[in-house]
JSON list of C-alpha atoms in Angstrom, two decimals:
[
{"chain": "G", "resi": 14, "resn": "UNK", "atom": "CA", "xyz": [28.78, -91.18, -11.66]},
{"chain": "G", "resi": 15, "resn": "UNK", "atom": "CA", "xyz": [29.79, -94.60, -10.78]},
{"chain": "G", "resi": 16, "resn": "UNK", "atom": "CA", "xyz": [27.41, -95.58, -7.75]},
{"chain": "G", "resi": 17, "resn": "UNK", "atom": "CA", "xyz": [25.27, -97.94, -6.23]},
{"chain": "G", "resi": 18, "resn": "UNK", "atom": "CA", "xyz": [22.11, -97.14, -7.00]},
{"chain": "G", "resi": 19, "resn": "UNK", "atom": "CA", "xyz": [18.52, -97.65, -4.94]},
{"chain": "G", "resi": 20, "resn": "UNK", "atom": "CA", "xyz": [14.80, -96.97, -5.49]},
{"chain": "G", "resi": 21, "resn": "UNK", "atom": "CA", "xyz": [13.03, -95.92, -4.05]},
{"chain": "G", "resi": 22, "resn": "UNK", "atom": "CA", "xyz": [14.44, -94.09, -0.89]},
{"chain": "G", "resi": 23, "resn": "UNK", "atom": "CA", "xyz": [11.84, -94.18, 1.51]},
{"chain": "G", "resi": 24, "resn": "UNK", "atom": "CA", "xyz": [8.61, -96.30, 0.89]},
{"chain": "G", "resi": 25, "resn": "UNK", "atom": "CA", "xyz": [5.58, -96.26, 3.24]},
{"chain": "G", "resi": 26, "resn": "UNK", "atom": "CA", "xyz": [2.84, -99.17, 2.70]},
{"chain": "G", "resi": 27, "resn": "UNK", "atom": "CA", "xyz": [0.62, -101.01, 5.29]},
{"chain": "G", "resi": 28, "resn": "UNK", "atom": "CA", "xyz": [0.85, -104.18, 6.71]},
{"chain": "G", "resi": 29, "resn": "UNK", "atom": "CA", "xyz": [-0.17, -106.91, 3.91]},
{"chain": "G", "resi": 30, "resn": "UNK", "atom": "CA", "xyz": [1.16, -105.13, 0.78]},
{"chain": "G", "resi": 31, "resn": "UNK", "atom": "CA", "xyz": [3.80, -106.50, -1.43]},
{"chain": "G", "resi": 32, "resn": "UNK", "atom": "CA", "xyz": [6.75, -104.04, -2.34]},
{"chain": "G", "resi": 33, "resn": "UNK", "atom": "CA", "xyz": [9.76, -104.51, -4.25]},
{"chain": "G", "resi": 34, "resn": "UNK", "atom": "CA", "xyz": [13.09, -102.54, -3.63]},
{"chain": "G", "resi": 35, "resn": "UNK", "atom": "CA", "xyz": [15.68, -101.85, -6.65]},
{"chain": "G", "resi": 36, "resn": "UNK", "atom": "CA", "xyz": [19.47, -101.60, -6.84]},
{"chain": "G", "resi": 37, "resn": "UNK", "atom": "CA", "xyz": [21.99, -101.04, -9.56]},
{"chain": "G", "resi": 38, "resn": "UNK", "atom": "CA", "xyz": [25.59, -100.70, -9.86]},
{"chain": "G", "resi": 39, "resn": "UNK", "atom": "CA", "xyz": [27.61, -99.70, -12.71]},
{"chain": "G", "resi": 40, "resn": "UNK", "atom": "CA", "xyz": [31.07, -99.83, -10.84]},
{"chain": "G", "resi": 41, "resn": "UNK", "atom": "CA", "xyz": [31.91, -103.63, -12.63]},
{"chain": "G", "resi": 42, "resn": "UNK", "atom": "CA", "xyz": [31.98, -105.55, -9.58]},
{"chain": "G", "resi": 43, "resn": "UNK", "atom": "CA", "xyz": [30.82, -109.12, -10.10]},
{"chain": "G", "resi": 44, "resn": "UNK", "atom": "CA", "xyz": [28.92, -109.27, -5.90]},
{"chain": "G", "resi": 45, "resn": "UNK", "atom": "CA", "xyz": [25.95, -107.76, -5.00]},
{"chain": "G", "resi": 46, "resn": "UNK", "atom": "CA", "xyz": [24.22, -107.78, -1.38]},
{"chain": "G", "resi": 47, "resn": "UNK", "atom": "CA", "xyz": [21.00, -107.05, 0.59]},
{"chain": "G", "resi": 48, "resn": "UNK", "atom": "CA", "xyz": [21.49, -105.89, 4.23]},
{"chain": "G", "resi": 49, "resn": "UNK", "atom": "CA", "xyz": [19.27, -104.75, 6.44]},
{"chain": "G", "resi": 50, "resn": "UNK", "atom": "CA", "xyz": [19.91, -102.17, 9.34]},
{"chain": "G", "resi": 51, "resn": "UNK", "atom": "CA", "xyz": [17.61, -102.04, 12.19]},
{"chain": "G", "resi": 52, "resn": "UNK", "atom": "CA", "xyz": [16.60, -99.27, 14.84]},
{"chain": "G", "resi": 53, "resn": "UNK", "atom": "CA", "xyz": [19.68, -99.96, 16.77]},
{"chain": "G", "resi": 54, "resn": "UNK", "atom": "CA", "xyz": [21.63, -99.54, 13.78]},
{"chain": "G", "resi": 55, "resn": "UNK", "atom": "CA", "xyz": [22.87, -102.97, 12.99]},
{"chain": "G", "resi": 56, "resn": "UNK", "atom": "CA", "xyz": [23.60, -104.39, 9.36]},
{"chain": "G", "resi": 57, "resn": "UNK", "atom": "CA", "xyz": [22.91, -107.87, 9.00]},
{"chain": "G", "resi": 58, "resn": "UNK", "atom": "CA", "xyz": [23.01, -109.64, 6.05]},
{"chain": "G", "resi": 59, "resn": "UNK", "atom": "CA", "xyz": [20.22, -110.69, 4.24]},
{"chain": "G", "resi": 60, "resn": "UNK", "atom": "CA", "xyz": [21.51, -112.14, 0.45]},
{"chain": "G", "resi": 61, "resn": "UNK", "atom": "CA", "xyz": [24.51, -112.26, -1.28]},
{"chain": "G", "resi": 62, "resn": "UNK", "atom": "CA", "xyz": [24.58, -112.55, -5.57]},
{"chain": "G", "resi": 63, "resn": "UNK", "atom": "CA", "xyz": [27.64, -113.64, -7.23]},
{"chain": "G", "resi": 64, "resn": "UNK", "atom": "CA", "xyz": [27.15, -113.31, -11.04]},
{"chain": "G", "resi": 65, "resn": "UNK", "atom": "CA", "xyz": [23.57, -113.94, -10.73]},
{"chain": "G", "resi": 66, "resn": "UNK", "atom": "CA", "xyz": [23.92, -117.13, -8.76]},
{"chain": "G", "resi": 67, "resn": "UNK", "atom": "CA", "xyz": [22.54, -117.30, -5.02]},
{"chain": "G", "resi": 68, "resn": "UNK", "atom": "CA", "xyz": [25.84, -117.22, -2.88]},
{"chain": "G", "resi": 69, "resn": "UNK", "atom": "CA", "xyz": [24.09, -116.14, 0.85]},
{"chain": "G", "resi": 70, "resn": "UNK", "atom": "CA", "xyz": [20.97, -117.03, 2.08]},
{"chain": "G", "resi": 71, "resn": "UNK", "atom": "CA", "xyz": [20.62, -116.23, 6.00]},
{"chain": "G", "resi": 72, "resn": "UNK", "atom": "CA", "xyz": [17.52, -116.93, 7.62]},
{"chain": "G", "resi": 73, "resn": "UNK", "atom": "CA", "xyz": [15.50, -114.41, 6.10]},
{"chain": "G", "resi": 74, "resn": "UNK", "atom": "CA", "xyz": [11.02, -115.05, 6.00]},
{"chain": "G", "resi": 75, "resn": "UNK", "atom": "CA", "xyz": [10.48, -116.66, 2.86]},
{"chain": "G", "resi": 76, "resn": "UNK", "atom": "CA", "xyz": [8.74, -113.26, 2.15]},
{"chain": "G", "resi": 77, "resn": "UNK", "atom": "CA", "xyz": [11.89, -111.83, 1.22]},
{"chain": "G", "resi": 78, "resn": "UNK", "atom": "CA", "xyz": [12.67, -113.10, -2.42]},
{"chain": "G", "resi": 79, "resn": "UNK", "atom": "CA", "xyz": [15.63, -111.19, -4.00]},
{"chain": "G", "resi": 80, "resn": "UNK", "atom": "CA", "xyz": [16.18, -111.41, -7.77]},
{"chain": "G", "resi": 81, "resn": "UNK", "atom": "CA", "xyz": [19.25, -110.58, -10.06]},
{"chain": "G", "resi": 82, "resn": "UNK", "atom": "CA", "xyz": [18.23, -110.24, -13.97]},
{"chain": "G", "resi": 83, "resn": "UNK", "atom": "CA", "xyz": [22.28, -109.46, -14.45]},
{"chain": "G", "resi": 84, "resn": "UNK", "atom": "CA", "xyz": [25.24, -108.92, -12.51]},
{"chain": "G", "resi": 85, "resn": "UNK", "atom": "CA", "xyz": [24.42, -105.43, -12.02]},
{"chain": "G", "resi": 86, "resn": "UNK", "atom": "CA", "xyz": [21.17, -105.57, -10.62]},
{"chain": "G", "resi": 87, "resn": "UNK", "atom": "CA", "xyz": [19.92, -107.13, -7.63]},
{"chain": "G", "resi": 88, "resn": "UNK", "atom": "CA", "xyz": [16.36, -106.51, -6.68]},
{"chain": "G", "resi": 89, "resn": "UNK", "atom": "CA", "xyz": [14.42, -107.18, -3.62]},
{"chain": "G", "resi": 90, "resn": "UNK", "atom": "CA", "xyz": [10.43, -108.09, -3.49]},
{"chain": "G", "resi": 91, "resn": "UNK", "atom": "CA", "xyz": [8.86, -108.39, -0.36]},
{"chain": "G", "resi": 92, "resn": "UNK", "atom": "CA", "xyz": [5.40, -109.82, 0.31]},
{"chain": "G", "resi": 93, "resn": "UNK", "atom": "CA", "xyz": [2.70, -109.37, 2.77]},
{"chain": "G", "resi": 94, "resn": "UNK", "atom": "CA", "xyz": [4.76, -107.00, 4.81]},
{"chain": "G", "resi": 95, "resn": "UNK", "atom": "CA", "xyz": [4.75, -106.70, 8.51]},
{"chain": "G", "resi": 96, "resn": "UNK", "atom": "CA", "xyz": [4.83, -104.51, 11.10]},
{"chain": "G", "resi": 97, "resn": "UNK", "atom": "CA", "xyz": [8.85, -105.63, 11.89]},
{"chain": "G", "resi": 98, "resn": "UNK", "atom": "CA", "xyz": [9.85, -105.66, 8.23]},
{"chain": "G", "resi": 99, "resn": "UNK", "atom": "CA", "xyz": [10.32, -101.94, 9.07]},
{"chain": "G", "resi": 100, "resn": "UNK", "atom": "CA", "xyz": [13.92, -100.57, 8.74]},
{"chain": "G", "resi": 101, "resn": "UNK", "atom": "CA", "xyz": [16.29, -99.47, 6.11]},
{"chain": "G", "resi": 102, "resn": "UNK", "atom": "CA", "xyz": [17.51, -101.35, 3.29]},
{"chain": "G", "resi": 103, "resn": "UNK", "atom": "CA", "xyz": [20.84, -100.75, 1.69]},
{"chain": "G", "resi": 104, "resn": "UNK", "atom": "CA", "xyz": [22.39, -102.83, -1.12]},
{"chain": "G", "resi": 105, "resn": "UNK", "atom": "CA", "xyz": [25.91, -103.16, -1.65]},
{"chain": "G", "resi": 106, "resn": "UNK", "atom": "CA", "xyz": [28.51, -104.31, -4.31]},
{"chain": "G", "resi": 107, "resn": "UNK", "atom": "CA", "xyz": [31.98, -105.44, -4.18]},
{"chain": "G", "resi": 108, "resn": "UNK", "atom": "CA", "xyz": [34.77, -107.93, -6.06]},
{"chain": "G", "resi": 109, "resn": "UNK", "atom": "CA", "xyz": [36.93, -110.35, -5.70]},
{"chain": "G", "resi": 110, "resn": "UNK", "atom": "CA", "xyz": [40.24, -109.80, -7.12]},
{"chain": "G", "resi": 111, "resn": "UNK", "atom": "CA", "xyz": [42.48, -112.71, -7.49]},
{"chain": "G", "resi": 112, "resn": "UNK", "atom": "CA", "xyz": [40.90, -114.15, -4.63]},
{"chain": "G", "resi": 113, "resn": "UNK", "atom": "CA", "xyz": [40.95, -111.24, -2.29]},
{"chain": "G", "resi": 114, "resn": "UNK", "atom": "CA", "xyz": [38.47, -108.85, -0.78]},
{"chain": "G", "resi": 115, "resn": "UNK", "atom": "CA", "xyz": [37.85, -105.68, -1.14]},
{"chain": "G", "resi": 116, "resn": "UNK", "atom": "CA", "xyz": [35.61, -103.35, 0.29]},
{"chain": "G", "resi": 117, "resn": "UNK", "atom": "CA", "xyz": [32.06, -102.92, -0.15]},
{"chain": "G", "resi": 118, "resn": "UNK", "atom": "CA", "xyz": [30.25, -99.68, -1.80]},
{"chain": "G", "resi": 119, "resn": "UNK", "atom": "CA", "xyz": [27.18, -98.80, -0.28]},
{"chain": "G", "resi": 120, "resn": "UNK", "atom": "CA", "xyz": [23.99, -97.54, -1.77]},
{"chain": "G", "resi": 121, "resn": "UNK", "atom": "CA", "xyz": [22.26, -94.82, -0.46]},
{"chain": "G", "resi": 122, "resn": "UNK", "atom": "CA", "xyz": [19.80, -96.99, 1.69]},
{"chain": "G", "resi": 123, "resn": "UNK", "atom": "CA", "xyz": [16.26, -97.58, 1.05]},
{"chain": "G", "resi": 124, "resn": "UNK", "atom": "CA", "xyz": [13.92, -96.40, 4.53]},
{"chain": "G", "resi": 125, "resn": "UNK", "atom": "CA", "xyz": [10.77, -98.84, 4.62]},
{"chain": "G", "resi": 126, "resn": "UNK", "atom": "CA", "xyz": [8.06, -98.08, 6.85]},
{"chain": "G", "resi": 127, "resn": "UNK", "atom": "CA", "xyz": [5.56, -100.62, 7.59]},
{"chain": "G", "resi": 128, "resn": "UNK", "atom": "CA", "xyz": [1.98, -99.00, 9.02]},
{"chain": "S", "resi": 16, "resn": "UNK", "atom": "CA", "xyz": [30.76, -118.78, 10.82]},
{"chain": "S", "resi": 17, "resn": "UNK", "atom": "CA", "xyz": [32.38, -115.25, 11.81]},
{"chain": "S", "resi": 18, "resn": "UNK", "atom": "CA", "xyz": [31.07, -113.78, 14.81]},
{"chain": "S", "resi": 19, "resn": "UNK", "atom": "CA", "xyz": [32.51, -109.29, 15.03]},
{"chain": "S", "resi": 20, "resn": "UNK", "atom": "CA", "xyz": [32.33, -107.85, 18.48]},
{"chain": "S", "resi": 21, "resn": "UNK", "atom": "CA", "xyz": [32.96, -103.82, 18.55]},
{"chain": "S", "resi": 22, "resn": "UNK", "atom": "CA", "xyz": [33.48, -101.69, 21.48]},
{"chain": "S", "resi": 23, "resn": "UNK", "atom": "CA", "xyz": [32.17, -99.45, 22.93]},
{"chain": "S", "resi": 24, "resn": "UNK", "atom": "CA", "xyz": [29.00, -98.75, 21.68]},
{"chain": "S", "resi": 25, "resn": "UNK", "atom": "CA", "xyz": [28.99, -94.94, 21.79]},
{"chain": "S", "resi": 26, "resn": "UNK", "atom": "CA", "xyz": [31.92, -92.84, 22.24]},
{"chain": "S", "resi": 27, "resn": "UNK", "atom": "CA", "xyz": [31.96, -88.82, 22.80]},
{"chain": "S", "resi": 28, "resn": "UNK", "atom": "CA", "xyz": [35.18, -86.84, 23.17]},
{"chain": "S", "resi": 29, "resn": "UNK", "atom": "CA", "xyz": [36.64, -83.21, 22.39]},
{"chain": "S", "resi": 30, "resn": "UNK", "atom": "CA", "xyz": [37.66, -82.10, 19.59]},
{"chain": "S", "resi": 31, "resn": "UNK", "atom": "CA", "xyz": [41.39, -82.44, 18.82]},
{"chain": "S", "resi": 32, "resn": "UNK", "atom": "CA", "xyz": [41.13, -85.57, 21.11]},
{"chain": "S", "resi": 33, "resn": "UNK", "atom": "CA", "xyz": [42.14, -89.05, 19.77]},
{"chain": "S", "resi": 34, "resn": "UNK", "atom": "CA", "xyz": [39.24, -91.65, 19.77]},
{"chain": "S", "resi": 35, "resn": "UNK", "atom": "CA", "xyz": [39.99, -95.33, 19.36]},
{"chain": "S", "resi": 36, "resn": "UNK", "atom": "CA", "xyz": [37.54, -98.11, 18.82]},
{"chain": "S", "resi": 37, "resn": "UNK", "atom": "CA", "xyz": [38.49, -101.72, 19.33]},
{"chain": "S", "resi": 38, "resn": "UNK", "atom": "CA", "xyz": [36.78, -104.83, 17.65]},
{"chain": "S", "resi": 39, "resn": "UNK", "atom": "CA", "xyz": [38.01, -108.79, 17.62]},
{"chain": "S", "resi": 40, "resn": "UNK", "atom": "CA", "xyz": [36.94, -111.27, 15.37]},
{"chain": "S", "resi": 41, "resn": "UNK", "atom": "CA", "xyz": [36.18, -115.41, 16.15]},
{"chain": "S", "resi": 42, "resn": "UNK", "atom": "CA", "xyz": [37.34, -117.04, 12.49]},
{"chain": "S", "resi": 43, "resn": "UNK", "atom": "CA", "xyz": [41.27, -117.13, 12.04]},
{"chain": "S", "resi": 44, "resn": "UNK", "atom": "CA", "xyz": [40.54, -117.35, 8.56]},
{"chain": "S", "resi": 45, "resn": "UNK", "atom": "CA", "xyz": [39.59, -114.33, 8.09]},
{"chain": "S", "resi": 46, "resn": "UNK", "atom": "CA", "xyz": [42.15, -111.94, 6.24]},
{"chain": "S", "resi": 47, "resn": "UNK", "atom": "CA", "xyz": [40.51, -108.77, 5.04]},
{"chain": "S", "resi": 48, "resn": "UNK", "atom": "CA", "xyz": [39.26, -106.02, 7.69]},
{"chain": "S", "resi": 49, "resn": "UNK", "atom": "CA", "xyz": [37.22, -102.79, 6.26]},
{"chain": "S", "resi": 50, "resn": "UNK", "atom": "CA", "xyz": [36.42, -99.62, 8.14]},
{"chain": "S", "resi": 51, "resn": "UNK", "atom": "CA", "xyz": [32.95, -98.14, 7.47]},
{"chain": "S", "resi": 52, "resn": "UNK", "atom": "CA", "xyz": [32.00, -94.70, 8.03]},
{"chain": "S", "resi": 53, "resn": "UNK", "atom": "CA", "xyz": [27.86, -93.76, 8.32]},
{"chain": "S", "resi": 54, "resn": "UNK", "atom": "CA", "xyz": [27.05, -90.58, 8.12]},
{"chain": "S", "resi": 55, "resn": "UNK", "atom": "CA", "xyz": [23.44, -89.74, 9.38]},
{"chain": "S", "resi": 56, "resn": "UNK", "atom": "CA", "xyz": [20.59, -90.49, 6.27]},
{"chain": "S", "resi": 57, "resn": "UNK", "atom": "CA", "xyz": [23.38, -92.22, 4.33]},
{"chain": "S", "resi": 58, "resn": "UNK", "atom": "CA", "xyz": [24.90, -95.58, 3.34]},
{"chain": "S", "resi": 59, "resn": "UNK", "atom": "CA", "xyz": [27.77, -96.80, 4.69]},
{"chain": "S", "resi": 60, "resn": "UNK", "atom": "CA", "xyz": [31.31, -96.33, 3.31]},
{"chain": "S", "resi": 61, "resn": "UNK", "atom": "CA", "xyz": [34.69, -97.43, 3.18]},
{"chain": "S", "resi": 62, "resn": "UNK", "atom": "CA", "xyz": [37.40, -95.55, 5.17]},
{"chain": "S", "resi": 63, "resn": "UNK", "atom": "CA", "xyz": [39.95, -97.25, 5.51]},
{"chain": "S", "resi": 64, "resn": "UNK", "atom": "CA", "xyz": [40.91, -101.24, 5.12]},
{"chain": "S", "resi": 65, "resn": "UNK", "atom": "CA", "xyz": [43.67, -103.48, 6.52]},
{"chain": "S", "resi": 66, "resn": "UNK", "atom": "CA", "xyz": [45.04, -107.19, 5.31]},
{"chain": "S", "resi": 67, "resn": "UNK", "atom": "CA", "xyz": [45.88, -109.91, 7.48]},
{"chain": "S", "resi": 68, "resn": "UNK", "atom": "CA", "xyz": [49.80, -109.72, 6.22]},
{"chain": "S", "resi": 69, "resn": "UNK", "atom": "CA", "xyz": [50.05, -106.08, 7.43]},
{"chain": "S", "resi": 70, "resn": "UNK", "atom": "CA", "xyz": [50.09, -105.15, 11.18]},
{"chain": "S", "resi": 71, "resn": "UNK", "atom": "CA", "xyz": [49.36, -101.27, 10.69]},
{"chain": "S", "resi": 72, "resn": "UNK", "atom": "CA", "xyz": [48.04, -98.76, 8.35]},
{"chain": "S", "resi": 73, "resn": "UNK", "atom": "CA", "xyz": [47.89, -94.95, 8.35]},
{"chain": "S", "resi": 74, "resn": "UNK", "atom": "CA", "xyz": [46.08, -92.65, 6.04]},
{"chain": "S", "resi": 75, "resn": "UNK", "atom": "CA", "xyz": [46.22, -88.97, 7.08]},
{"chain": "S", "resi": 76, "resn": "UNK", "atom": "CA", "xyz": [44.73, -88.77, 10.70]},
{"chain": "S", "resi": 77, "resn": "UNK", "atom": "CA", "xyz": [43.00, -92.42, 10.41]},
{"chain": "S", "resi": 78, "resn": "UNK", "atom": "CA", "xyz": [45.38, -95.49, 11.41]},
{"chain": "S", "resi": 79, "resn": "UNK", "atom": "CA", "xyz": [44.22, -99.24, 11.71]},
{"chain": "S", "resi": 80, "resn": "UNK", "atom": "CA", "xyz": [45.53, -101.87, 13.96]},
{"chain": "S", "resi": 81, "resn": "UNK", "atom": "CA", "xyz": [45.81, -105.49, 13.77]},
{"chain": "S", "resi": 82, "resn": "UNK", "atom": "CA", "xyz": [47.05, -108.63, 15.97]},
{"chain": "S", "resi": 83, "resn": "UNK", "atom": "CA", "xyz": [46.20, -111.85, 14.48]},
{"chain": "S", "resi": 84, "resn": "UNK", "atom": "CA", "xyz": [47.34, -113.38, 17.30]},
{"chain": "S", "resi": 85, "resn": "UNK", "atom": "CA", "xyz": [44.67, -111.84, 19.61]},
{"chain": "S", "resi": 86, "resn": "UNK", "atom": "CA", "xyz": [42.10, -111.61, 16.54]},
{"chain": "S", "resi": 87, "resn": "UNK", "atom": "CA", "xyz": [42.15, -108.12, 17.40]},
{"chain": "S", "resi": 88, "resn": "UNK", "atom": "CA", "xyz": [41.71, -105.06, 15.65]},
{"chain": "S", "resi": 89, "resn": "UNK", "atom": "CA", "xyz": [41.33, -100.72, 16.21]},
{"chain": "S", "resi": 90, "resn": "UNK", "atom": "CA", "xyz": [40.63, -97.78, 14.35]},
{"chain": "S", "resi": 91, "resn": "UNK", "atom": "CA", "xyz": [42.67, -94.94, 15.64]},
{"chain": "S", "resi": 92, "resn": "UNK", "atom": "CA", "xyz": [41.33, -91.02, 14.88]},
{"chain": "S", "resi": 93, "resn": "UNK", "atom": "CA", "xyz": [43.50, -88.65, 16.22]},
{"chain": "S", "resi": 94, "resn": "UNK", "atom": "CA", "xyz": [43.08, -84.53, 16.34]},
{"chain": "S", "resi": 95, "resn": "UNK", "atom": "CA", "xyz": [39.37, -85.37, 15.70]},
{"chain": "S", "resi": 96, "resn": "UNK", "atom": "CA", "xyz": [36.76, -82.96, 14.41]},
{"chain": "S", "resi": 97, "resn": "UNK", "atom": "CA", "xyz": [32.67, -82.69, 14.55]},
{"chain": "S", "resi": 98, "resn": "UNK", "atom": "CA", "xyz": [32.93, -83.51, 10.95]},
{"chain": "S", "resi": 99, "resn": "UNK", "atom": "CA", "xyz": [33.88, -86.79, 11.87]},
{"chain": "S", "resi": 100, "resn": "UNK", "atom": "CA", "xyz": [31.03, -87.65, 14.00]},
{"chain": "S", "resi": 101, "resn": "UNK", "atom": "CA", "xyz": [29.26, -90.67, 12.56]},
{"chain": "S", "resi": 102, "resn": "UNK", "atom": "CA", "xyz": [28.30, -93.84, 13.45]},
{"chain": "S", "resi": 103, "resn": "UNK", "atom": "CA", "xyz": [31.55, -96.42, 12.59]},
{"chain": "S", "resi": 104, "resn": "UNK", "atom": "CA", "xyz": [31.34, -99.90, 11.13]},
{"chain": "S", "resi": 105, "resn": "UNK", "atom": "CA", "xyz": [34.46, -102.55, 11.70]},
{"chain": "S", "resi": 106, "resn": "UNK", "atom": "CA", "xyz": [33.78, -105.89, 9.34]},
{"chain": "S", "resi": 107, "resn": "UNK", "atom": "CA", "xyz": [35.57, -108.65, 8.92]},
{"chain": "S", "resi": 108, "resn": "UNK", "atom": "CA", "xyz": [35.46, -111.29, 6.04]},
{"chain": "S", "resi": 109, "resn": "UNK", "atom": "CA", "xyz": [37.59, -114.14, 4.78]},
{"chain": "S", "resi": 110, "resn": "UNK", "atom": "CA", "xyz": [37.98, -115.16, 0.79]},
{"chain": "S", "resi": 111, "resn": "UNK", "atom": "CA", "xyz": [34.65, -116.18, 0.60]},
{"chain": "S", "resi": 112, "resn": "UNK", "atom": "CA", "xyz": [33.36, -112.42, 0.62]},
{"chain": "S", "resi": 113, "resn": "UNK", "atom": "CA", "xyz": [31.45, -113.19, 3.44]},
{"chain": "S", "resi": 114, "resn": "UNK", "atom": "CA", "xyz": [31.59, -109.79, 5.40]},
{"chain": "S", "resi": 115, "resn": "UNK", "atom": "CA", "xyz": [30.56, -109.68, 8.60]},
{"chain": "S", "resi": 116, "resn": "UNK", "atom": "CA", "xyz": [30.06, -106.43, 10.72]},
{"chain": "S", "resi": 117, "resn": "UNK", "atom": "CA", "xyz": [30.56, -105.10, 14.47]},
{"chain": "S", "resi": 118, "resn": "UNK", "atom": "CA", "xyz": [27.24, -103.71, 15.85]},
{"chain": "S", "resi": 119, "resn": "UNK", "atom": "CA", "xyz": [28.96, -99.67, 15.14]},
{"chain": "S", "resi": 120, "resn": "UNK", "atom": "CA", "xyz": [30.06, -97.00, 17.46]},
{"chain": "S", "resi": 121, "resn": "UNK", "atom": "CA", "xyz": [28.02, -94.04, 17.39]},
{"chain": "S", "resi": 122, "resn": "UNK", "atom": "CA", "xyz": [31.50, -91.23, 17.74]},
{"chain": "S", "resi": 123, "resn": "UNK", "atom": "CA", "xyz": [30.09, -87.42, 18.80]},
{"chain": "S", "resi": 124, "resn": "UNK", "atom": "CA", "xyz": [33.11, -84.87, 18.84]},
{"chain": "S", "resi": 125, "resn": "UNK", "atom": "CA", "xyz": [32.47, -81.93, 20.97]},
{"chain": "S", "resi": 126, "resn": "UNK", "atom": "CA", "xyz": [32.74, -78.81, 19.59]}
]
């Protein structure tokens, strides 16, 4: 199937641990992203990849250090996690073709609970 | 950089009513305006998109808006049903591929 793919789905650790957070896609698209959806339900962006290169970097805790090894993989490694890292995680993927946008495709999400 | 407002925040109505949800955007720039669907546990996904050089699409009982003038734009659902209650997602990004989203409108159809 031609996805985005995320491990794990839900992760519990305490407050202190470091954790990292996969994704993959195999749909060809040359963009990957990090967003993360709080209790309220709203995605914000956290990185952006463009062929491995660092595209978007919002103000995210240094904590939060994303990796890409290839254009289809985008990892995320958090360290000494807090209590308001809690939420869900969901990577994304897109192109641009020709100079236009299209939409994004969503992995499954990734539920982090911080204890 | 973009700034999405959506409205309203939740939204209930009867099944085989019409539900409309409005959002407006702050850069003119911006050309390319996605729909997102979120079903409860799941990610995100695409319903429905619209370009800047189009004023209106339709695709079965989903239809999207847009006035660049007003930096305005709606998803219409008409004759909805439960199985399209969700929580929706308007976005709004420019060529950069910077996408920027509404804060979602949690939509419950009534039985």
């Amino acid at each position: 199937d031609t996805a985005v793919s995320q491990t794990p789905k839900y992760l519990v650790t305490q407050m202190g641990n470091d954790k990292s957070i996969k994704c993959e896609q195999n749909l060809g698209h040359d963009t990957m992203y990090w967003y993360k959806q709080d209790s309220k339900k709203f995605l914000k962006i956290m990185f952006s990849y463009n062929n491995k290169e660092l595209i978007i970097n919002e103000t995210v805790p240094n904590r939060f250090s994303p990796k890409s090894p290839d254009k289809a993989h985008l990892n995320l490694h958090i360290n000494s996690l807090e209590l308001g890292d809690s939420a869900v995680y969901f990577c994304a993927s897109s192109s641009l073709v020709a100079g236009a946008n299209y939409g994004y495709t969503f992995g499954s999400g990734t539920r982090l609970t911080v204890v | 950089g973009e700034n999405v407002e959506q409205h309203p925040s939740t939204l209930s109505v009867q099944e085989g009513d019409s539900a409309v949800i409005k959002c407006t955007y702050s850069d003119s720039a911006s050309n390319y305006f996605p729909w997102y669907k979120q079903e409860l546990g799941k990610g995100p996904q695409l319903i429905i998109d619209i370009r800047s050089n189009v004023g209106e699409k339709k695709d079965q009982r989903i239809a999207v808006t847009l006035n660049k003038t007003a930096k305005h734009f709606s998803l219409h659902i008409t004759e909805t049903q439960p199985e399209d209650s969700a929580v929706y997602f308007c976005a709004a990004s420019s060529n950069n591929n910077d996408m920027r989203f509404g804060a979602g409108t949690r939509l419950t159809v009534k039985p």
